[in-house]
Amino acid sequence: MNFLKMFAGSDESEVLFSTSQSGQFATGLFQQFMLGSVYQPIVSLTHQRVVGYEALVRASKHHQPLSPNALFEFADSQGQSIELDRLCRAIHVLNFTGLENPAWLFLNISSSVVSGDCLSESLVQSALDHFKIRPESVVLEIVEDKIEDDKKLESFVKHYKSMGFRIAIDDFGRGESNFDRIWRIEPHIVKLDRSMLLHAERNEKARGVLKGLVHLLRQNGSLVVLEGIETEAQAEVALDSEADMFQGFYFGKPQSRPIATSEVKPRLSAIESRYRQLQYMRDEQSDLLLKSLRLEILNACDELARGADIHEACGSLLLIPAVKRCFILDHSGKQLTETVCSSLNVSLGDRMFNPLMDAEGACWRHREYFQRALSKPNQINISKPYIALPDAETTVTFSISTYTQQCHIVFCVDTSPEALKQDCQSLPMSLVGY
């Protein structure tokens, strides 16, 4: 008990034990507050199991619950936030036993601990030895936007990485989250704030931004956890983001006994199965739309070869809702004609004055769609999604190297990837039967 009291870090704090049918359970006494541990599962849908648990404190005073924020505000007002932080970690570690599969234990580290360099190495090492826990199985979770001193944050991360701990940045994307810090400290895990998921659920463009952010963080060497998933619809958005791990009430609420994979497995299997079905349906719809789009692109090429101008050649093509605009380049990448826009896809930005809209004479030699068209003549090429001028919107360009009566050209068709995902019932009836 002397060791546990030392780990708690204060004469006014101690670890107590109680026994129930499920075994021994540790609680913390901090001044007049009783503290307990709960654990929320973090799942991998790829692995179809729980891969981690975030330890959270639950506090009460005379059997009346108190929020964690209120608890830490009180401790801070008493100058005891570091002692409270240590006590919470002590009971979290003590209660984290009896798991059926290996899993990370996520422990929140107060910003005052990082800023004050108050996480004693000898104390931590003694605690690990006492509890027989390897540092590689512990994830130290930091909210970086609350830490003002970059050097102290970097020093903390570097030191505890060297001891074998995993480092996670929590709530990234909220407040003043700093990308520069992510590049410099290279955390093992980045947990994205729930606000990003809510934006992605409501807005298709935000969904693309979320997916891009996940990709960017993974390129930096970090695994990504998406937090705050509470509904099936949010779980589908989360899966579409290609994040590595997921956390939220949909997969399990915080409980005093860590939830076993066997309890979560049915939900993991169900959401994975439903997502595969949705993807299959989308792929079928997309395939029909792409066939129709390819047919109209080839028809437009035939019209251009017969001498039609770009307006005449693209008439039917521009009726497809996914098509935004068409244009023609020569074999040096220079745009030969004006850009012909679909009346169905003209945004407010296009209707307003925009000096980028007039692209005749512009050079697009650097674009992937132009280079691929030259390397694979007479074949319709599809670009990766990119941000296009002049609308600054995500675009997929179809391009083909073909010819007119005057010269060889590259014919280009800009499309909206969001519209490409829509049901092909929106296609003109003449195309659906293709």
Tab-separated table of C-alpha atoms in Angstrom:
chain	number	residue	atom	x	y	z
A	1	MET	CA	0.000	0.000	0.000
A	2	ASN	CA	2.951	2.363	0.610
A	3	PHE	CA	3.893	2.017	-3.048
A	4	LEU	CA	0.356	2.806	-4.186
A	5	LYS	CA	0.224	5.838	-1.964
A	6	MET	CA	3.535	7.009	-3.417
A	7	PHE	CA	2.165	6.540	-6.930
A	8	ALA	CA	-0.932	8.549	-5.995
A	9	GLY	CA	1.497	11.295	-5.029
A	10	SER	CA	-0.162	13.002	-2.071
A	11	ASP	CA	-0.950	12.437	1.611
A	12	GLU	CA	-4.476	13.579	0.793
A	13	SER	CA	-4.870	10.882	-1.867
A	14	GLU	CA	-4.950	7.117	-1.549
A	15	VAL	CA	-6.001	3.964	-3.345
A	16	LEU	CA	-8.735	1.856	-1.757
A	17	PHE	CA	-9.829	-1.671	-2.620
A	18	SER	CA	-13.244	-3.293	-2.630
A	19	THR	CA	-14.215	-6.831	-3.559
A	20	SER	CA	-17.265	-8.012	-5.496
A	21	GLN	CA	-18.287	-11.161	-7.349
A	22	SER	CA	-16.331	-9.965	-10.377
A	23	GLY	CA	-13.153	-9.559	-8.319
A	24	GLN	CA	-11.183	-6.808	-6.624
A	25	PHE	CA	-11.732	-3.225	-7.721
A	26	ALA	CA	-9.561	-0.204	-6.908
A	27	THR	CA	-10.954	3.250	-6.220
A	28	GLY	CA	-9.227	6.508	-5.439
A	29	LEU	CA	-9.882	8.932	-2.627
A	30	PHE	CA	-8.986	12.525	-3.541
A	31	GLN	CA	-9.892	14.895	-0.720
A	32	GLN	CA	-13.693	14.454	-0.447
A	33	PHE	CA	-14.111	12.836	-3.880
A	34	MET	CA	-14.338	9.112	-4.616
A	35	LEU	CA	-12.788	8.163	-7.967
A	36	GLY	CA	-13.363	5.119	-10.151
A	37	SER	CA	-12.190	3.872	-13.539
A	38	VAL	CA	-14.174	3.184	-16.684
A	39	TYR	CA	-12.853	1.990	-20.034
A	40	GLN	CA	-14.148	2.734	-23.529
A	41	PRO	CA	-13.187	0.295	-26.294
A	42	ILE	CA	-11.246	1.354	-29.377
A	43	VAL	CA	-11.892	-1.024	-32.259
A	44	SER	CA	-10.323	-2.017	-35.552
A	45	LEU	CA	-12.884	-3.065	-38.123
A	46	THR	CA	-10.082	-4.533	-40.207
A	47	HIS	CA	-9.139	-6.872	-37.347
A	48	GLN	CA	-12.783	-7.209	-36.191
A	49	ARG	CA	-11.838	-6.795	-32.535
A	50	VAL	CA	-11.082	-4.390	-29.719
A	51	VAL	CA	-7.478	-3.180	-29.945
A	52	GLY	CA	-7.408	-0.617	-27.148
A	53	TYR	CA	-9.247	0.950	-24.216
A	54	GLU	CA	-9.266	4.587	-23.157
A	55	ALA	CA	-9.266	4.858	-19.363
A	56	LEU	CA	-11.554	7.582	-18.027
A	57	VAL	CA	-12.208	8.765	-14.474
A	58	ARG	CA	-15.629	8.846	-12.828
A	59	ALA	CA	-15.976	10.963	-9.688
A	60	SER	CA	-18.596	11.378	-6.988
A	61	LYS	CA	-19.048	13.258	-3.727
A	62	HIS	CA	-21.464	11.777	-1.206
A	63	HIS	CA	-22.744	9.509	-4.007
A	64	GLN	CA	-23.503	12.497	-6.263
A	65	PRO	CA	-21.665	12.319	-9.630
A	66	LEU	CA	-19.258	15.043	-10.659
A	67	SER	CA	-18.054	15.586	-14.223
A	68	PRO	CA	-14.342	14.976	-14.964
A	69	ASN	CA	-13.980	18.586	-16.119
A	70	ALA	CA	-15.397	19.886	-12.840
A	71	LEU	CA	-13.129	17.524	-10.892
A	72	PHE	CA	-9.966	18.728	-12.621
A	73	GLU	CA	-11.038	22.370	-12.364
A	74	PHE	CA	-11.369	21.894	-8.600
A	75	ALA	CA	-7.947	20.185	-8.411
A	76	ASP	CA	-6.398	22.993	-10.457
A	77	SER	CA	-7.877	25.616	-8.114
A	78	GLN	CA	-6.215	23.759	-5.223
A	79	GLY	CA	-2.890	23.430	-7.043
A	80	GLN	CA	-3.267	19.642	-7.034
A	81	SER	CA	-3.965	18.775	-10.682
A	82	ILE	CA	-0.722	16.789	-10.939
A	83	GLU	CA	-1.562	14.725	-7.819
A	84	LEU	CA	-5.043	14.021	-9.201
A	85	ASP	CA	-3.562	13.034	-12.565
A	86	ARG	CA	-1.238	10.519	-10.886
A	87	LEU	CA	-4.005	9.045	-8.745
A	88	CYS	CA	-6.234	8.540	-11.798
A	89	ARG	CA	-3.471	6.721	-13.650
A	90	ALA	CA	-2.837	4.505	-10.595
A	91	ILE	CA	-6.413	3.245	-10.360
A	92	HIS	CA	-6.732	2.917	-14.143
A	93	VAL	CA	-3.679	0.646	-14.276
A	94	LEU	CA	-4.782	-1.376	-11.236
A	95	ASN	CA	-8.217	-2.094	-12.698
A	96	PHE	CA	-6.979	-2.932	-16.186
A	97	THR	CA	-6.740	-6.732	-15.922
A	98	GLY	CA	-8.244	-9.925	-17.251
A	99	LEU	CA	-8.358	-9.104	-20.976
A	100	GLU	CA	-8.971	-11.904	-23.478
A	101	ASN	CA	-6.781	-10.299	-26.185
A	102	PRO	CA	-3.754	-7.971	-26.080
A	103	ALA	CA	-4.848	-4.333	-26.199
A	104	TRP	CA	-3.376	-0.895	-25.668
A	105	LEU	CA	-4.250	1.025	-22.514
A	106	PHE	CA	-4.793	4.702	-23.383
A	107	LEU	CA	-3.963	6.979	-20.423
A	108	ASN	CA	-4.742	10.683	-20.578
A	109	ILE	CA	-1.845	12.921	-19.545
A	110	SER	CA	-2.715	16.359	-18.189
A	111	SER	CA	-1.214	19.300	-20.053
A	112	SER	CA	0.104	20.567	-16.706
A	113	VAL	CA	2.134	17.349	-16.376
A	114	VAL	CA	3.677	17.838	-19.824
A	115	SER	CA	4.255	21.570	-19.377
A	116	GLY	CA	5.702	21.113	-15.889
A	117	ASP	CA	7.737	18.030	-16.765
A	118	CYS	CA	6.149	16.346	-13.730
A	119	LEU	CA	5.905	12.751	-14.934
A	120	SER	CA	8.728	11.266	-12.865
A	121	GLU	CA	10.689	8.687	-14.848
A	122	SER	CA	11.682	6.657	-11.771
A	123	LEU	CA	8.115	6.680	-10.496
A	124	VAL	CA	6.762	5.600	-13.866
A	125	GLN	CA	9.324	2.818	-14.209
A	126	SER	CA	8.598	1.593	-10.682
A	127	ALA	CA	4.883	1.606	-11.445
A	128	LEU	CA	5.373	-0.417	-14.623
A	129	ASP	CA	7.518	-2.964	-12.803
A	130	HIS	CA	5.025	-3.212	-9.945
A	131	PHE	CA	2.016	-3.687	-12.233
A	132	LYS	CA	3.973	-5.943	-14.644
A	133	ILE	CA	3.048	-3.789	-17.635
A	134	ARG	CA	5.268	-3.244	-20.655
A	135	PRO	CA	5.508	0.420	-21.761
A	136	GLU	CA	4.772	-0.633	-25.373
A	137	SER	CA	1.242	-1.550	-24.269
A	138	VAL	CA	0.555	1.925	-22.825
A	139	VAL	CA	-0.489	4.900	-24.958
A	140	LEU	CA	0.105	8.310	-23.370
A	141	GLU	CA	-2.654	10.544	-24.709
A	142	ILE	CA	-1.934	14.289	-24.918
A	143	VAL	CA	-4.160	17.205	-25.954
A	144	GLU	CA	-1.454	19.208	-27.730
A	145	ASP	CA	-3.401	22.449	-28.310
A	146	LYS	CA	-3.451	23.070	-24.530
A	147	ILE	CA	0.365	23.016	-24.322
A	148	GLU	CA	1.994	26.357	-25.111
A	149	ASP	CA	5.664	25.389	-24.851
A	150	ASP	CA	6.716	23.543	-28.009
A	151	LYS	CA	10.104	22.552	-26.598
A	152	LYS	CA	8.616	20.947	-23.491
A	153	LEU	CA	6.119	19.017	-25.620
A	154	GLU	CA	8.877	17.786	-27.929
A	155	SER	CA	11.105	16.868	-24.993
A	156	PHE	CA	8.289	14.975	-23.256
A	157	VAL	CA	7.373	13.030	-26.389
A	158	LYS	CA	10.978	12.206	-27.271
A	159	HIS	CA	11.787	11.005	-23.750
A	160	TYR	CA	8.774	8.727	-23.281
A	161	LYS	CA	9.054	7.384	-26.795
A	162	SER	CA	12.602	6.321	-25.877
A	163	MET	CA	11.190	4.426	-22.893
A	164	GLY	CA	8.912	2.479	-25.231
A	165	PHE	CA	5.593	4.227	-24.666
A	166	ARG	CA	3.211	4.905	-27.536
A	167	ILE	CA	2.286	8.594	-27.924
A	168	ALA	CA	-1.151	9.772	-29.051
A	169	ILE	CA	-2.348	13.294	-29.820
A	170	ASP	CA	-5.974	13.681	-28.730
A	171	ASP	CA	-8.770	15.898	-30.115
A	172	PHE	CA	-6.782	16.882	-33.197
A	173	GLY	CA	-8.801	19.226	-35.398
A	174	ARG	CA	-10.340	21.097	-32.459
A	175	GLY	CA	-9.282	24.535	-31.281
A	176	GLU	CA	-5.777	25.535	-32.360
A	177	SER	CA	-4.425	22.137	-33.368
A	178	ASN	CA	-1.023	22.570	-34.962
A	179	PHE	CA	0.063	20.579	-38.025
A	180	ASP	CA	3.641	21.747	-37.570
A	181	ARG	CA	3.747	20.009	-34.182
A	182	ILE	CA	2.474	16.772	-35.723
A	183	TRP	CA	5.310	16.826	-38.275
A	184	ARG	CA	7.899	17.476	-35.566
A	185	ILE	CA	6.825	15.116	-32.772
A	186	GLU	CA	5.597	12.317	-35.095
A	187	PRO	CA	3.072	10.720	-32.713
A	188	HIS	CA	2.308	7.034	-33.108
A	189	ILE	CA	-1.446	7.775	-33.059
A	190	VAL	CA	-3.595	10.821	-33.824
A	191	LYS	CA	-7.165	10.899	-32.506
A	192	LEU	CA	-9.391	13.160	-34.604
A	193	ASP	CA	-11.932	15.304	-32.790
A	194	ARG	CA	-15.593	14.318	-33.159
A	195	SER	CA	-16.428	17.685	-34.775
A	196	MET	CA	-14.681	16.499	-37.944
A	197	LEU	CA	-16.926	13.431	-38.092
A	198	LEU	CA	-20.068	15.555	-37.633
A	199	HIS	CA	-19.022	17.906	-40.451
A	200	ALA	CA	-18.337	14.909	-42.712
A	201	GLU	CA	-21.720	13.398	-41.894
A	202	ARG	CA	-23.525	16.557	-43.024
A	203	ASN	CA	-21.350	17.651	-45.923
A	204	GLU	CA	-20.000	15.595	-48.828
A	205	LYS	CA	-17.102	17.990	-49.363
A	206	ALA	CA	-16.128	17.728	-45.678
A	207	ARG	CA	-16.164	13.958	-46.085
A	208	GLY	CA	-13.526	14.258	-48.776
A	209	VAL	CA	-11.462	16.604	-46.576
A	210	LEU	CA	-11.652	14.090	-43.705
A	211	LYS	CA	-10.443	11.289	-45.949
A	212	GLY	CA	-7.610	13.490	-47.203
A	213	LEU	CA	-6.597	14.368	-43.637
A	214	VAL	CA	-6.496	10.690	-42.655
A	215	HIS	CA	-4.297	9.981	-45.681
A	216	LEU	CA	-1.992	12.899	-44.818
A	217	LEU	CA	-1.540	11.787	-41.199
A	218	ARG	CA	-0.838	8.220	-42.260
A	219	GLN	CA	1.819	9.485	-44.671
A	220	ASN	CA	3.457	11.083	-41.624
A	221	GLY	CA	3.622	7.655	-39.978
A	222	SER	CA	0.681	8.028	-37.575
A	223	LEU	CA	-2.238	5.671	-37.109
A	224	VAL	CA	-5.577	7.502	-37.002
A	225	VAL	CA	-8.456	7.035	-34.554
A	226	LEU	CA	-11.831	8.594	-35.342
A	227	GLU	CA	-13.696	9.457	-32.133
A	228	GLY	CA	-17.320	10.110	-31.213
A	229	ILE	CA	-19.101	7.527	-33.388
A	230	GLU	CA	-22.629	7.166	-32.017
A	231	THR	CA	-24.820	5.996	-34.916
A	232	GLU	CA	-24.718	3.547	-37.801
A	233	ALA	CA	-24.624	6.433	-40.286
A	234	GLN	CA	-21.589	7.908	-38.522
A	235	ALA	CA	-19.940	4.478	-38.512
A	236	GLU	CA	-20.337	4.332	-42.307
A	237	VAL	CA	-18.813	7.815	-42.694
A	238	ALA	CA	-15.965	6.728	-40.416
A	239	LEU	CA	-15.329	3.589	-42.469
A	240	ASP	CA	-15.307	5.654	-45.651
A	241	SER	CA	-12.609	7.901	-44.142
A	242	GLU	CA	-10.220	4.901	-44.088
A	243	ALA	CA	-9.175	5.664	-40.493
A	244	ASP	CA	-7.367	2.822	-38.725
A	245	MET	CA	-9.386	2.647	-35.505
A	246	PHE	CA	-12.754	3.841	-34.207
A	247	GLN	CA	-14.174	4.872	-30.847
A	248	GLY	CA	-17.616	5.906	-29.672
A	249	PHE	CA	-20.873	4.859	-28.020
A	250	TYR	CA	-21.863	2.933	-31.161
A	251	PHE	CA	-19.132	0.392	-30.390
A	252	GLY	CA	-19.331	0.574	-26.611
A	253	LYS	CA	-19.922	2.988	-23.747
A	254	PRO	CA	-17.330	3.414	-20.997
A	255	GLN	CA	-17.697	0.649	-18.414
A	256	SER	CA	-15.879	-0.270	-15.217
A	257	ARG	CA	-15.124	-3.687	-16.697
A	258	PRO	CA	-13.381	-3.459	-20.100
A	259	ILE	CA	-15.768	-4.696	-22.800
A	260	ALA	CA	-14.577	-7.938	-24.378
A	261	THR	CA	-14.293	-8.339	-28.147
A	262	SER	CA	-16.955	-11.059	-27.999
A	263	GLU	CA	-19.467	-8.434	-26.818
A	264	VAL	CA	-18.620	-6.016	-29.624
A	265	LYS	CA	-18.087	-8.586	-32.395
A	266	PRO	CA	-21.741	-8.770	-33.614
A	267	ARG	CA	-21.829	-5.003	-34.153
A	268	LEU	CA	-18.429	-4.980	-35.848
A	269	SER	CA	-19.520	-7.776	-38.196
A	270	ALA	CA	-22.854	-6.090	-38.957
A	271	ILE	CA	-21.387	-2.688	-39.855
A	272	GLU	CA	-18.640	-4.279	-41.955
A	273	SER	CA	-21.208	-6.405	-43.832
A	274	ARG	CA	-23.545	-3.448	-44.410
A	275	TYR	CA	-20.677	-1.281	-45.625
A	276	ARG	CA	-19.611	-3.976	-48.126
A	277	GLN	CA	-23.194	-4.175	-49.425
A	278	LEU	CA	-23.389	-0.401	-49.838
A	279	GLN	CA	-20.050	-0.381	-51.636
A	280	TYR	CA	-21.242	-3.147	-53.974
A	281	MET	CA	-24.415	-1.205	-54.807
A	282	ARG	CA	-22.435	1.988	-55.370
A	283	ASP	CA	-19.956	0.159	-57.580
A	284	GLU	CA	-22.771	-1.264	-59.717
A	285	GLN	CA	-24.405	2.152	-60.092
A	286	SER	CA	-21.050	3.757	-60.789
A	287	ASP	CA	-20.253	1.137	-63.414
A	288	LEU	CA	-23.438	1.916	-65.343
A	289	LEU	CA	-22.790	5.641	-65.083
A	290	LEU	CA	-19.188	5.236	-66.255
A	291	LYS	CA	-20.291	3.154	-69.249
A	292	SER	CA	-22.759	5.868	-70.234
A	293	LEU	CA	-20.180	8.587	-69.704
A	294	ARG	CA	-17.558	6.746	-71.765
A	295	LEU	CA	-20.068	6.262	-74.600
A	296	GLU	CA	-20.854	9.982	-74.717
A	297	ILE	CA	-17.151	10.909	-74.628
A	298	LEU	CA	-16.499	8.657	-77.652
A	299	ASN	CA	-19.533	10.159	-79.429
A	300	ALA	CA	-18.140	13.652	-78.783
A	301	CYS	CA	-14.762	12.563	-80.201
A	302	ASP	CA	-16.523	11.330	-83.360
A	303	GLU	CA	-18.302	14.667	-83.701
A	304	LEU	CA	-15.023	16.579	-83.328
A	305	ALA	CA	-13.405	14.345	-85.970
A	306	ARG	CA	-16.247	15.215	-88.381
A	307	GLY	CA	-15.599	18.945	-87.914
A	308	ALA	CA	-18.158	19.902	-85.250
A	309	ASP	CA	-17.169	22.659	-82.824
A	310	ILE	CA	-16.901	21.961	-79.110
A	311	HIS	CA	-20.424	23.238	-78.355
A	312	GLU	CA	-22.012	20.892	-80.897
A	313	ALA	CA	-19.829	17.921	-79.977
A	314	CYS	CA	-20.520	18.154	-76.219
A	315	GLY	CA	-24.276	18.795	-76.302
A	316	SER	CA	-25.360	15.338	-75.052
A	317	LEU	CA	-22.337	14.928	-72.810
A	318	LEU	CA	-23.205	18.088	-70.854
A	319	LEU	CA	-26.668	16.672	-70.056
A	320	ILE	CA	-25.104	14.096	-67.716
A	321	PRO	CA	-25.420	15.534	-64.185
A	322	ALA	CA	-21.889	14.492	-63.188
A	323	VAL	CA	-20.270	16.480	-66.053
A	324	LYS	CA	-19.121	19.980	-65.141
A	325	ARG	CA	-17.251	21.183	-68.250
A	326	CYS	CA	-15.355	20.175	-71.398
A	327	PHE	CA	-12.266	21.615	-73.067
A	328	ILE	CA	-9.645	20.760	-75.702
A	329	LEU	CA	-5.836	20.847	-75.431
A	330	ASP	CA	-3.187	20.573	-78.092
A	331	HIS	CA	-0.279	18.124	-77.728
A	332	SER	CA	1.796	20.678	-75.806
A	333	GLY	CA	-0.948	21.041	-73.176
A	334	LYS	CA	-2.198	24.438	-74.380
A	335	GLN	CA	-5.979	24.927	-74.249
A	336	LEU	CA	-7.257	25.505	-77.801
A	337	THR	CA	-10.862	26.483	-77.090
A	338	GLU	CA	-12.962	28.139	-74.463
A	339	THR	CA	-14.198	25.949	-71.598
A	340	VAL	CA	-17.762	24.782	-72.250
A	341	CYS	CA	-19.696	24.473	-68.981
A	342	SER	CA	-22.808	22.473	-68.183
A	343	SER	CA	-25.829	24.608	-67.332
A	344	LEU	CA	-26.707	21.907	-64.753
A	345	ASN	CA	-23.412	22.343	-62.928
A	346	VAL	CA	-22.770	26.094	-62.944
A	347	SER	CA	-22.045	27.194	-59.373
A	348	LEU	CA	-22.528	30.661	-57.908
A	349	GLY	CA	-18.768	31.118	-58.129
A	350	ASP	CA	-18.870	30.469	-61.874
A	351	ARG	CA	-21.656	33.026	-62.393
A	352	MET	CA	-19.740	35.714	-60.531
A	353	PHE	CA	-16.722	37.501	-61.966
A	354	ASN	CA	-13.860	35.026	-62.040
A	355	PRO	CA	-10.660	35.755	-64.017
A	356	LEU	CA	-9.745	32.045	-63.832
A	357	MET	CA	-12.837	31.048	-65.803
A	358	ASP	CA	-11.415	32.151	-69.165
A	359	ALA	CA	-8.835	29.386	-69.726
A	360	GLU	CA	-8.332	29.553	-73.495
A	361	GLY	CA	-4.567	29.656	-74.056
A	362	ALA	CA	-3.812	28.248	-70.584
A	363	CYS	CA	-1.254	25.431	-70.354
A	364	TRP	CA	-2.217	22.230	-68.531
A	365	ARG	CA	0.921	20.251	-69.379
A	366	HIS	CA	1.589	19.516	-65.678
A	367	ARG	CA	-1.769	17.844	-65.090
A	368	GLU	CA	-1.908	14.094	-64.651
A	369	TYR	CA	-4.885	13.728	-66.999
A	370	PHE	CA	-2.946	15.344	-69.871
A	371	GLN	CA	0.173	13.233	-69.369
A	372	ARG	CA	-1.802	9.991	-69.141
A	373	ALA	CA	-3.756	10.812	-72.300
A	374	LEU	CA	-0.516	11.248	-74.253
A	375	SER	CA	0.975	8.023	-72.883
A	376	LYS	CA	-2.161	5.994	-73.711
A	377	PRO	CA	-3.629	7.373	-76.988
A	378	ASN	CA	-7.186	6.462	-78.047
A	379	GLN	CA	-7.925	5.307	-74.494
A	380	ILE	CA	-10.158	7.112	-72.014
A	381	ASN	CA	-8.112	7.901	-68.908
A	382	ILE	CA	-9.532	8.785	-65.495
A	383	SER	CA	-7.574	11.055	-63.159
A	384	LYS	CA	-7.340	10.836	-59.409
A	385	PRO	CA	-9.555	13.381	-57.582
A	386	TYR	CA	-7.893	16.795	-57.373
A	387	ILE	CA	-8.833	20.430	-56.720
A	388	ALA	CA	-9.512	22.065	-60.064
A	389	LEU	CA	-9.507	25.629	-61.334
A	390	PRO	CA	-11.537	27.762	-61.430
A	391	ASP	CA	-14.138	26.442	-58.946
A	392	ALA	CA	-11.657	25.108	-56.332
A	393	GLU	CA	-13.774	21.955	-56.063
A	394	THR	CA	-12.806	18.306	-56.089
A	395	THR	CA	-12.782	17.106	-59.691
A	396	VAL	CA	-12.134	13.930	-61.665
A	397	THR	CA	-11.072	14.500	-65.283
A	398	PHE	CA	-11.663	12.057	-68.138
A	399	SER	CA	-9.183	12.590	-70.964
A	400	ILE	CA	-8.470	10.990	-74.335
A	401	SER	CA	-5.922	11.679	-77.037
A	402	THR	CA	-7.880	11.947	-80.312
A	403	TYR	CA	-7.978	14.188	-83.399
A	404	THR	CA	-9.924	16.798	-85.340
A	405	GLN	CA	-9.684	17.643	-89.054
A	406	GLN	CA	-6.915	20.112	-88.197
A	407	CYS	CA	-4.718	18.343	-85.627
A	408	HIS	CA	-4.350	15.787	-82.863
A	409	ILE	CA	-5.858	16.929	-79.560
A	410	VAL	CA	-6.489	15.875	-75.985
A	411	PHE	CA	-10.216	16.035	-75.226
A	412	CYS	CA	-10.967	16.600	-71.507
A	413	VAL	CA	-14.156	16.267	-69.475
A	414	ASP	CA	-14.272	17.509	-65.866
A	415	THR	CA	-16.718	15.684	-63.583
A	416	SER	CA	-17.861	15.930	-59.986
A	417	PRO	CA	-16.856	12.810	-57.984
A	418	GLU	CA	-19.808	13.415	-55.645
A	419	ALA	CA	-22.225	13.359	-58.577
A	420	LEU	CA	-20.543	10.238	-59.958
A	421	LYS	CA	-21.605	8.443	-56.770
A	422	GLN	CA	-25.254	9.349	-57.168
A	423	ASP	CA	-27.943	6.949	-58.357
A	424	CYS	CA	-27.912	6.523	-62.146
A	425	GLN	CA	-31.666	7.262	-62.215
A	426	SER	CA	-30.508	10.867	-62.623
A	427	LEU	CA	-29.098	10.024	-66.062
A	428	PRO	CA	-31.036	11.014	-69.198
A	429	MET	CA	-33.351	8.156	-70.215
A	430	SER	CA	-31.549	7.747	-73.550
A	431	LEU	CA	-28.363	6.790	-71.669
A	432	VAL	CA	-29.788	4.446	-69.045
A	433	GLY	CA	-30.639	1.841	-71.639
A	434	TYR	CA	-27.069	1.598	-72.910
